Coordinates of C-alpha atoms in Angstrom, one line a residue:
M1 CA 2.6 35.8 -38.9
G2 CA 0.5 38.0 -41.2
I3 CA -1.9 40.8 -40.0
H4 CA -5.5 39.7 -39.9
A5 CA -7.7 41.5 -42.4
G6 CA -9.5 44.4 -40.8
A7 CA -7.1 44.6 -37.9
P8 CA -5.6 48.1 -37.2
A9 CA -2.2 48.9 -38.6
P10 CA 0.6 48.7 -36.1
L11 CA 1.6 52.0 -34.5
R12 CA 4.6 53.5 -36.1
Q13 CA 4.3 57.0 -34.8
I14 CA 2.2 58.7 -32.1
L15 CA 1.5 62.3 -31.1
S16 CA 0.5 63.1 -27.5
V17 CA -0.4 66.4 -25.8
P18 CA -1.5 66.9 -22.1
L19 CA -5.0 68.0 -21.2
I20 CA -4.4 71.0 -18.9
Q21 CA -7.4 71.6 -16.6
S22 CA -8.3 74.3 -14.1
G23 CA -5.5 74.8 -11.6
D24 CA -2.9 73.8 -14.1
R25 CA -3.6 70.2 -13.4
I26 CA -2.8 67.5 -16.0
G27 CA -6.2 65.7 -16.3
G28 CA -5.2 63.3 -19.0
V29 CA -3.4 62.9 -22.3
L30 CA -4.8 63.2 -25.8
T31 CA -3.0 60.8 -28.2
V32 CA -3.3 60.1 -31.9
G33 CA -1.3 57.7 -34.0
N34 CA -0.4 57.0 -37.6
K35 CA -1.5 59.6 -40.2
R36 CA -3.6 58.0 -42.9
N37 CA -1.1 59.0 -45.6
G38 CA 1.8 57.5 -43.6
E39 CA 3.6 60.9 -43.4
P40 CA 5.2 62.0 -40.2
F41 CA 3.3 64.5 -38.0
S42 CA 3.9 68.1 -38.8
S43 CA 4.0 71.3 -36.7
D44 CA 0.5 72.1 -38.0
D45 CA -0.7 68.7 -36.7
V46 CA 0.8 69.6 -33.3
D47 CA -1.1 73.0 -33.3
I48 CA -4.4 71.3 -34.3
L49 CA -4.0 68.7 -31.5
L50 CA -3.1 71.4 -29.0
T51 CA -6.3 73.3 -29.9
L52 CA -8.4 70.1 -29.6
S53 CA -6.8 69.4 -26.2
V54 CA -7.8 72.8 -24.9
H55 CA -11.4 72.1 -25.9
A56 CA -11.3 68.6 -24.5
A57 CA -9.9 69.8 -21.2
V58 CA -12.6 72.4 -20.8
A59 CA -15.3 69.9 -21.7
I60 CA -14.0 67.5 -19.1
D61 CA -13.8 70.3 -16.5
N62 CA -17.4 71.2 -17.2
A63 CA -18.6 67.7 -17.0
R64 CA -16.9 67.2 -13.6
F65 CA -18.3 70.5 -12.4
V66 CA -21.8 69.5 -13.4
I67 CA -21.4 66.1 -11.6
E68 CA -20.2 68.0 -8.5
I69 CA -23.2 70.4 -8.7
E70 CA -25.6 67.5 -9.0
K71 CA -23.9 65.7 -6.1
H72 CA -24.1 68.7 -3.8
A73 CA -27.7 69.3 -4.9
S74 CA -28.7 65.8 -3.9
T75 CA -26.5 65.1 -0.8
D76 CA -25.9 66.6 2.6
G77 CA -22.7 68.6 2.7
L78 CA -21.7 67.4 6.1
T79 CA -22.6 63.6 6.2
G80 CA -22.6 62.7 2.5
C81 CA -26.0 61.0 2.7
L82 CA -29.1 62.2 0.8
N83 CA -30.5 65.6 1.7
H84 CA -34.0 66.5 2.7
R85 CA -35.1 67.5 -0.8
E86 CA -33.9 64.3 -2.4
L87 CA -35.5 62.2 0.3
Q88 CA -38.9 63.7 -0.6
G89 CA -38.4 62.6 -4.2
Y90 CA -37.4 59.1 -3.4
L91 CA -40.3 58.8 -1.0
D92 CA -42.7 59.8 -3.7
Q93 CA -41.2 57.2 -6.0
E94 CA -41.4 54.5 -3.4
V95 CA -45.0 55.3 -2.5
E96 CA -45.9 55.1 -6.2
R97 CA -43.9 51.8 -6.8
A98 CA -45.4 50.1 -3.7
A99 CA -48.9 51.2 -4.6
R100 CA -48.5 50.0 -8.2
Y101 CA -47.2 46.5 -7.3
G102 CA -49.0 45.9 -4.0
K103 CA -45.7 46.1 -2.0
E104 CA -45.0 47.2 1.6
F105 CA -42.2 49.5 2.7
S106 CA -41.2 51.2 5.9
F107 CA -39.8 54.5 6.9
L108 CA -37.7 55.3 10.0
M109 CA -37.2 58.7 11.6
I110 CA -34.0 58.7 13.8
D111 CA -33.2 61.4 16.2
V112 CA -30.0 61.8 18.3
D113 CA -31.0 62.1 22.0
H114 CA -29.8 65.2 23.9
F115 CA -27.7 66.3 21.0
K116 CA -27.9 69.9 22.1
F117 CA -25.9 69.0 25.2
I118 CA -23.2 67.4 23.1
N119 CA -22.8 70.7 21.1
D120 CA -22.9 72.8 24.3
A121 CA -20.3 70.6 26.1
H122 CA -17.9 69.9 23.2
G123 CA -18.7 72.4 20.5
H124 CA -20.3 72.3 17.2
P125 CA -17.3 70.9 15.3
A126 CA -17.3 67.9 17.7
G127 CA -21.1 67.6 17.1
D128 CA -20.4 67.5 13.3
V129 CA -17.9 64.6 13.8
M130 CA -20.5 62.7 15.9
L131 CA -23.1 63.0 13.1
K132 CA -20.6 61.8 10.5
N133 CA -19.6 58.8 12.6
L134 CA -23.3 58.1 13.3
V135 CA -24.0 57.9 9.6
G136 CA -21.1 55.4 9.2
V137 CA -22.7 53.2 11.9
I138 CA -26.1 53.3 10.3
H139 CA -24.7 52.7 6.8
G140 CA -23.1 49.5 8.1
L141 CA -26.4 48.2 9.2
I142 CA -28.7 48.7 6.2
R143 CA -28.9 47.1 2.8
P144 CA -27.6 48.7 -0.4
V145 CA -31.2 49.2 -1.6
D146 CA -32.1 51.1 1.6
L147 CA -31.8 54.9 1.5
L148 CA -30.3 57.0 4.3
A149 CA -31.0 60.7 4.4
R150 CA -30.4 63.6 6.7
Y151 CA -33.8 65.0 7.5
G152 CA -32.4 68.1 9.2
G153 CA -30.2 68.9 12.2
E154 CA -29.5 65.7 14.1
E155 CA -32.5 63.9 12.6
F156 CA -32.1 61.2 9.9
S157 CA -34.4 59.1 7.9
V158 CA -34.2 55.6 6.3
I159 CA -36.4 54.3 3.5
L160 CA -36.7 50.5 3.7
P161 CA -38.1 49.1 0.4
E162 CA -40.2 45.9 0.6
T163 CA -39.9 45.8 4.4
N164 CA -43.0 45.3 6.6
R165 CA -43.4 46.7 10.1
E166 CA -41.9 43.8 11.9
G167 CA -38.8 43.9 9.6
A168 CA -38.5 47.6 10.1
K169 CA -38.6 47.1 13.9
R170 CA -35.7 44.6 13.7
V171 CA -33.7 47.1 11.6
A172 CA -34.5 50.0 14.0
E173 CA -33.5 47.9 17.0
R174 CA -30.2 47.0 15.4
I175 CA -29.4 50.6 14.7
R176 CA -30.5 51.7 18.2
K177 CA -28.4 49.0 19.9
A178 CA -25.4 49.6 17.7
V179 CA -25.4 53.4 18.4
D180 CA -25.8 52.8 22.1
E181 CA -22.9 50.4 22.2
S182 CA -20.5 52.2 19.8
P183 CA -17.6 54.2 21.2
F184 CA -17.8 57.7 19.9
T185 CA -15.0 60.3 20.5
T186 CA -14.5 63.9 19.9
P187 CA -11.6 65.2 17.8
Q188 CA -9.8 65.9 21.1
G189 CA -10.2 62.3 22.1
H190 CA -13.0 62.8 24.7
P191 CA -15.4 59.8 24.8
V192 CA -19.1 60.6 24.1
H193 CA -22.1 58.4 24.5
L194 CA -24.7 58.6 21.9
S195 CA -28.2 57.2 21.8
V196 CA -31.0 57.5 19.3
S197 CA -34.8 57.4 19.4
I198 CA -36.5 55.9 16.3
G199 CA -40.0 56.3 15.0
I200 CA -41.3 53.6 12.6
A201 CA -44.1 53.9 10.0
S202 CA -45.1 51.5 7.3
F203 CA -46.9 51.8 3.9
P204 CA -49.8 51.2 3.5
L205 CA -50.5 50.1 7.1
D206 CA -49.9 53.5 8.7
A207 CA -50.3 55.9 5.8
N208 CA -50.6 55.8 2.0
T209 CA -49.0 59.2 1.1
R210 CA -45.5 60.6 1.4
S211 CA -46.6 63.4 3.9
G212 CA -48.8 60.9 5.8
L213 CA -45.9 58.5 6.3
V214 CA -43.5 61.2 7.4
N215 CA -46.0 62.5 9.9
A216 CA -46.7 59.0 11.2
A217 CA -43.0 58.3 11.7
D218 CA -42.6 61.7 13.3
Q219 CA -45.4 61.0 15.8
A220 CA -43.8 57.6 16.6
L221 CA -40.5 59.3 17.2
F222 CA -42.2 61.8 19.6
T223 CA -43.7 58.9 21.5
A224 CA -40.3 57.1 21.6
K225 CA -38.8 60.2 23.1
G226 CA -41.7 60.7 25.5
G227 CA -41.2 57.1 26.7
G228 CA -37.7 57.9 27.9
R229 CA -35.6 58.0 24.7
N230 CA -33.1 55.4 23.4
Q231 CA -36.0 53.3 22.1
C232 CA -38.0 52.5 19.0
C233 CA -41.7 53.0 18.6
Y234 CA -44.3 52.0 15.9
Y235 CA -46.8 54.6 14.8
S236 CA -49.6 52.3 16.0
E237 CA -48.3 52.7 19.5
T238 CA -48.8 56.5 19.5
P239 CA -52.0 58.1 21.0
V240 CA -52.4 60.2 17.9
S241 CA -52.6 57.2 15.7
L242 CA -55.8 56.2 17.4
I243 CA -57.8 59.4 17.2
P244 CA -59.3 60.0 13.7
K245 CA -60.5 56.6 12.4
D246 CA -61.7 54.0 14.9
Q247 CA -63.4 55.5 17.9
S248 CA -64.6 52.3 19.6
R249 CA -61.2 50.7 19.3
L250 CA -59.6 53.9 20.7
A251 CA -61.6 53.7 24.0
T252 CA -60.9 50.0 24.4
L253 CA -57.1 50.3 23.8
L254 CA -56.6 53.3 26.1
Q255 CA -58.9 51.9 28.8
D256 CA -60.6 55.3 29.2
P257 CA -64.3 55.4 28.4
M258 CA -64.4 59.2 28.1
L259 CA -61.8 59.2 25.4
K260 CA -64.2 58.1 22.7
S261 CA -66.4 61.1 23.4
L262 CA -63.4 63.5 23.3
A263 CA -62.2 62.0 20.1
D264 CA -65.7 62.2 18.6
L265 CA -65.7 65.9 19.5
A266 CA -62.2 66.5 18.1
S267 CA -63.1 64.8 14.8
G268 CA -66.4 66.8 14.6
I269 CA -64.6 70.1 15.0
E270 CA -62.2 69.3 12.1
A271 CA -65.1 68.0 10.0
R272 CA -67.1 71.2 10.3
N273 CA -64.3 73.6 10.1
P274 CA -61.7 73.1 7.3
Y275 CA -59.4 75.7 8.8
Y276 CA -58.7 73.4 11.8
R277 CA -58.3 70.2 9.8
D278 CA -55.3 68.2 11.2
H279 CA -54.3 71.2 13.3
S280 CA -53.9 69.2 16.5
Q281 CA -51.6 66.7 14.8
R282 CA -49.5 69.6 13.4
V283 CA -49.3 71.1 16.9
L284 CA -48.1 67.7 18.2
Q285 CA -45.5 67.4 15.4
L286 CA -43.9 70.7 16.1
G287 CA -44.1 70.0 19.8
T288 CA -41.7 67.0 19.1
R289 CA -38.9 69.5 18.4
M290 CA -39.8 71.8 21.2
A291 CA -39.9 69.0 23.8
E292 CA -36.4 68.0 22.8
A293 CA -35.0 71.5 22.8
L294 CA -36.6 72.2 26.2
D295 CA -35.4 68.8 27.5
L296 CA -38.8 68.1 29.0
G297 CA -39.2 65.2 31.4
E298 CA -41.4 62.2 30.6
Q299 CA -44.5 63.5 32.5
D300 CA -44.3 66.9 30.9
I301 CA -44.0 65.3 27.4
R302 CA -47.1 63.3 28.1
S303 CA -49.0 66.3 29.3
L304 CA -48.0 68.4 26.3
Q305 CA -48.9 65.4 24.1
W306 CA -52.5 65.2 25.4
A307 CA -52.9 69.0 25.5
S308 CA -51.8 69.2 21.9
L309 CA -54.3 66.7 20.8
F310 CA -57.3 68.2 22.6
H311 CA -56.4 71.8 23.2
D312 CA -59.2 73.1 20.9
I313 CA -61.8 70.5 22.2
G314 CA -63.8 73.4 23.7
M315 CA -64.4 74.8 20.2
A316 CA -67.2 72.2 19.9
S317 CA -69.3 74.7 21.8
V318 CA -68.7 77.6 19.3
P319 CA -71.2 77.9 16.5
E320 CA -69.9 77.0 13.1
A321 CA -70.9 80.4 11.7
I322 CA -68.5 82.1 14.1
L323 CA -65.6 79.7 13.5
N324 CA -65.9 80.2 9.7
K325 CA -66.7 83.9 9.7
W326 CA -64.7 86.1 7.4
G327 CA -64.1 89.6 8.9
P328 CA -64.1 91.0 12.4
L329 CA -66.1 89.3 15.2
T330 CA -68.7 91.1 17.3
L331 CA -68.3 91.4 21.1
E332 CA -70.7 88.5 21.6
E333 CA -68.9 86.3 19.1
R334 CA -65.6 87.0 20.7
E335 CA -67.0 86.1 24.1
A336 CA -68.3 82.8 22.7
I337 CA -64.8 81.9 21.5
R338 CA -63.2 83.0 24.8
A339 CA -65.5 80.6 26.7
H340 CA -64.2 77.5 25.0
P341 CA -61.5 76.6 27.5
H342 CA -64.2 76.2 30.1
L343 CA -65.8 73.4 28.2
A344 CA -62.4 71.6 28.1
E345 CA -62.2 72.1 31.9
V346 CA -65.6 70.4 32.3
L347 CA -64.7 67.6 30.0
F348 CA -61.3 66.8 31.5
K349 CA -62.3 67.2 35.1
G350 CA -62.1 64.0 37.1
S351 CA -60.0 62.1 34.5
V352 CA -56.7 60.9 35.9
R353 CA -55.3 60.5 32.4
F354 CA -55.9 64.2 31.6
E355 CA -55.3 65.7 35.0
S356 CA -51.9 67.1 34.2
A357 CA -52.9 68.3 30.7
L358 CA -55.9 70.3 32.0
P359 CA -54.0 73.4 33.1
V360 CA -52.2 73.4 29.8
V361 CA -55.5 73.3 27.8
L362 CA -57.2 75.8 30.1
H363 CA -54.5 78.5 30.0
H364 CA -52.9 78.3 26.6
H365 CA -54.8 81.4 25.6
E366 CA -53.4 83.5 28.5
R367 CA -51.1 86.3 27.4
Y368 CA -47.7 87.0 28.9
D369 CA -48.8 90.6 29.7
G370 CA -51.9 89.4 31.5
Q371 CA -54.4 90.4 28.9
G372 CA -55.4 86.9 27.9
Y373 CA -58.2 84.6 29.0
P374 CA -59.8 82.8 30.9
K375 CA -58.0 84.0 34.1
G376 CA -55.9 86.9 33.0
L377 CA -52.7 85.3 34.4
R378 CA -49.4 87.1 33.7
G379 CA -45.9 86.0 33.0
E380 CA -44.8 82.9 35.0
E381 CA -48.2 82.7 36.6
I382 CA -49.2 80.9 33.4
P383 CA -48.3 77.2 33.6
F384 CA -45.0 76.6 31.7
L385 CA -46.4 74.1 29.2
A386 CA -49.4 76.4 28.5
R387 CA -46.8 79.0 27.5
V388 CA -45.1 76.4 25.3
L389 CA -48.4 75.4 23.6
S390 CA -49.3 79.0 23.1
V391 CA -46.2 79.7 21.1
I392 CA -46.6 76.6 19.0
D393 CA -50.3 77.2 18.4
T394 CA -49.7 80.9 17.5
Y395 CA -47.0 80.0 15.0
L396 CA -49.1 77.3 13.2
A397 CA -52.1 79.7 13.1
L398 CA -49.9 82.2 11.3
V399 CA -48.6 79.8 8.7
S400 CA -52.1 78.4 8.0
V401 CA -55.0 79.9 6.0
R402 CA -57.6 81.2 8.4
P403 CA -60.8 83.2 7.8
Y404 CA -59.4 86.2 9.6
Q405 CA -55.9 86.4 8.0
P406 CA -53.8 85.4 5.0
R407 CA -51.2 82.8 5.4
F408 CA -47.8 84.0 6.6
T409 CA -44.5 82.8 5.2
R410 CA -42.1 81.3 7.7
E411 CA -40.0 84.4 7.9
E412 CA -43.1 86.6 8.3
A413 CA -44.4 84.3 11.0
I414 CA -41.0 84.5 12.9
A415 CA -41.0 88.3 12.7
E416 CA -44.6 88.3 14.1
L417 CA -43.7 85.9 16.9
R418 CA -40.9 88.2 17.9
R419 CA -43.1 91.3 17.8
S420 CA -45.5 89.4 20.2
A421 CA -42.7 88.3 22.5
G422 CA -43.1 89.9 26.0
T423 CA -46.8 90.9 25.3
Q424 CA -48.7 87.9 24.0
L425 CA -45.9 85.2 24.2
D426 CA -43.1 84.2 26.6
P427 CA -40.0 85.7 24.9
R428 CA -37.7 82.8 25.9
I429 CA -40.0 80.2 24.5
V430 CA -40.3 82.2 21.3
E431 CA -36.6 82.2 20.8
V432 CA -36.4 78.4 21.3
L433 CA -39.0 77.9 18.5
V434 CA -37.3 80.5 16.3
G435 CA -34.0 78.6 16.8
L436 CA -35.6 75.4 15.8
L437 CA -37.2 76.9 12.7
K438 CA -33.9 78.5 11.6
D439 CA -31.9 75.4 12.2
S440 CA -34.3 73.2 10.3
G441 CA -33.2 72.0 6.9
D442 CA -36.8 72.4 5.6
P443 CA -37.4 75.3 3.2
E444 CA -41.0 75.6 4.4
P445 CA -42.6 75.1 7.8
R446 CA -43.0 71.4 8.7
S447 CA -46.6 72.0 9.7

């Protein structure tokens, strides 16, 4: 049989040299065949091919190195899922895509319950194994188009494209149930029970921006934990979801007629003072992590939740000119601000719903050294949750722009908190917050 026109000539001779890569590994073989003139390969041909093989090996090494760098830049080193930075980018893309085509999508925040106790009881290496195994469970329950990311610490997130709230709840419940029923073991073979709490937020129902969606899911997660953990919660089931937009609906849903008035006041404070805008929600968001770290009980979580939302309600009595004043306050102006907890006391008094939150709101401006207000309480005389709220409120004030100070960086704020420990703030609670901030995967404060 003849050779078809245009077909390559049969191989009569070949010359091969190995591609030696870093670590003296053979990464491949460079092979050529049949010189055009039909002559045999010479020693010069061998030298040329060896030179080419060196360049080829270096190029392949570099390409693999770049791939590894890109992989590590986009994935979490422990679990292999997307890292926090990549999650933000994918969320932005999904928000843009869903808005353009009129689609829904949902976002889950997943937190391992009581994970600190697992680390304390079995060690951090065992905790790392638990997280890797948890990721395996979650991956087995989501679609290829869904995106799983490690948000930070023991907190994970899932983007569910083209999934409405009801669909997201079904996915979340599958994950929660599977984790609750899965047998986890430490490297030493000790059985460990894991459970997760999950917050659910949907675009555009709950928020129409990336940050709004994350905050909504975070608030839902906080409510799930406050309700006893090992459960899923919609953002619409959280108290904070009811506050800013529909005051009449808020009073009806929570069956508390006074709540409408309180929400009106809270919204009014934020409207007339840009420095306090969304402050209460940021306090509540950071309180999520503090509640977990301090292992607060359900009632304490609820009290901290309500106090976070309404701790500055008394500022409604402070003139706008004082709230927005640049420069030092006069004695009279300071007294006007120091009086604001008393208005909260008047507003909350007699409400069963707010009874446990009242001492927290009333005393969150007390100082650990007894120099605070309104009662001048000292140390553990100050209600515990008021001391917690004071540390959170102080940190968020430091990292926010205010008329009386420039914005601190996170590290500067941590240093300032530690300087204030033992005088203004409870030193033990300061260290809990500092630990959370340092363990966080976020480069900037989450507030």
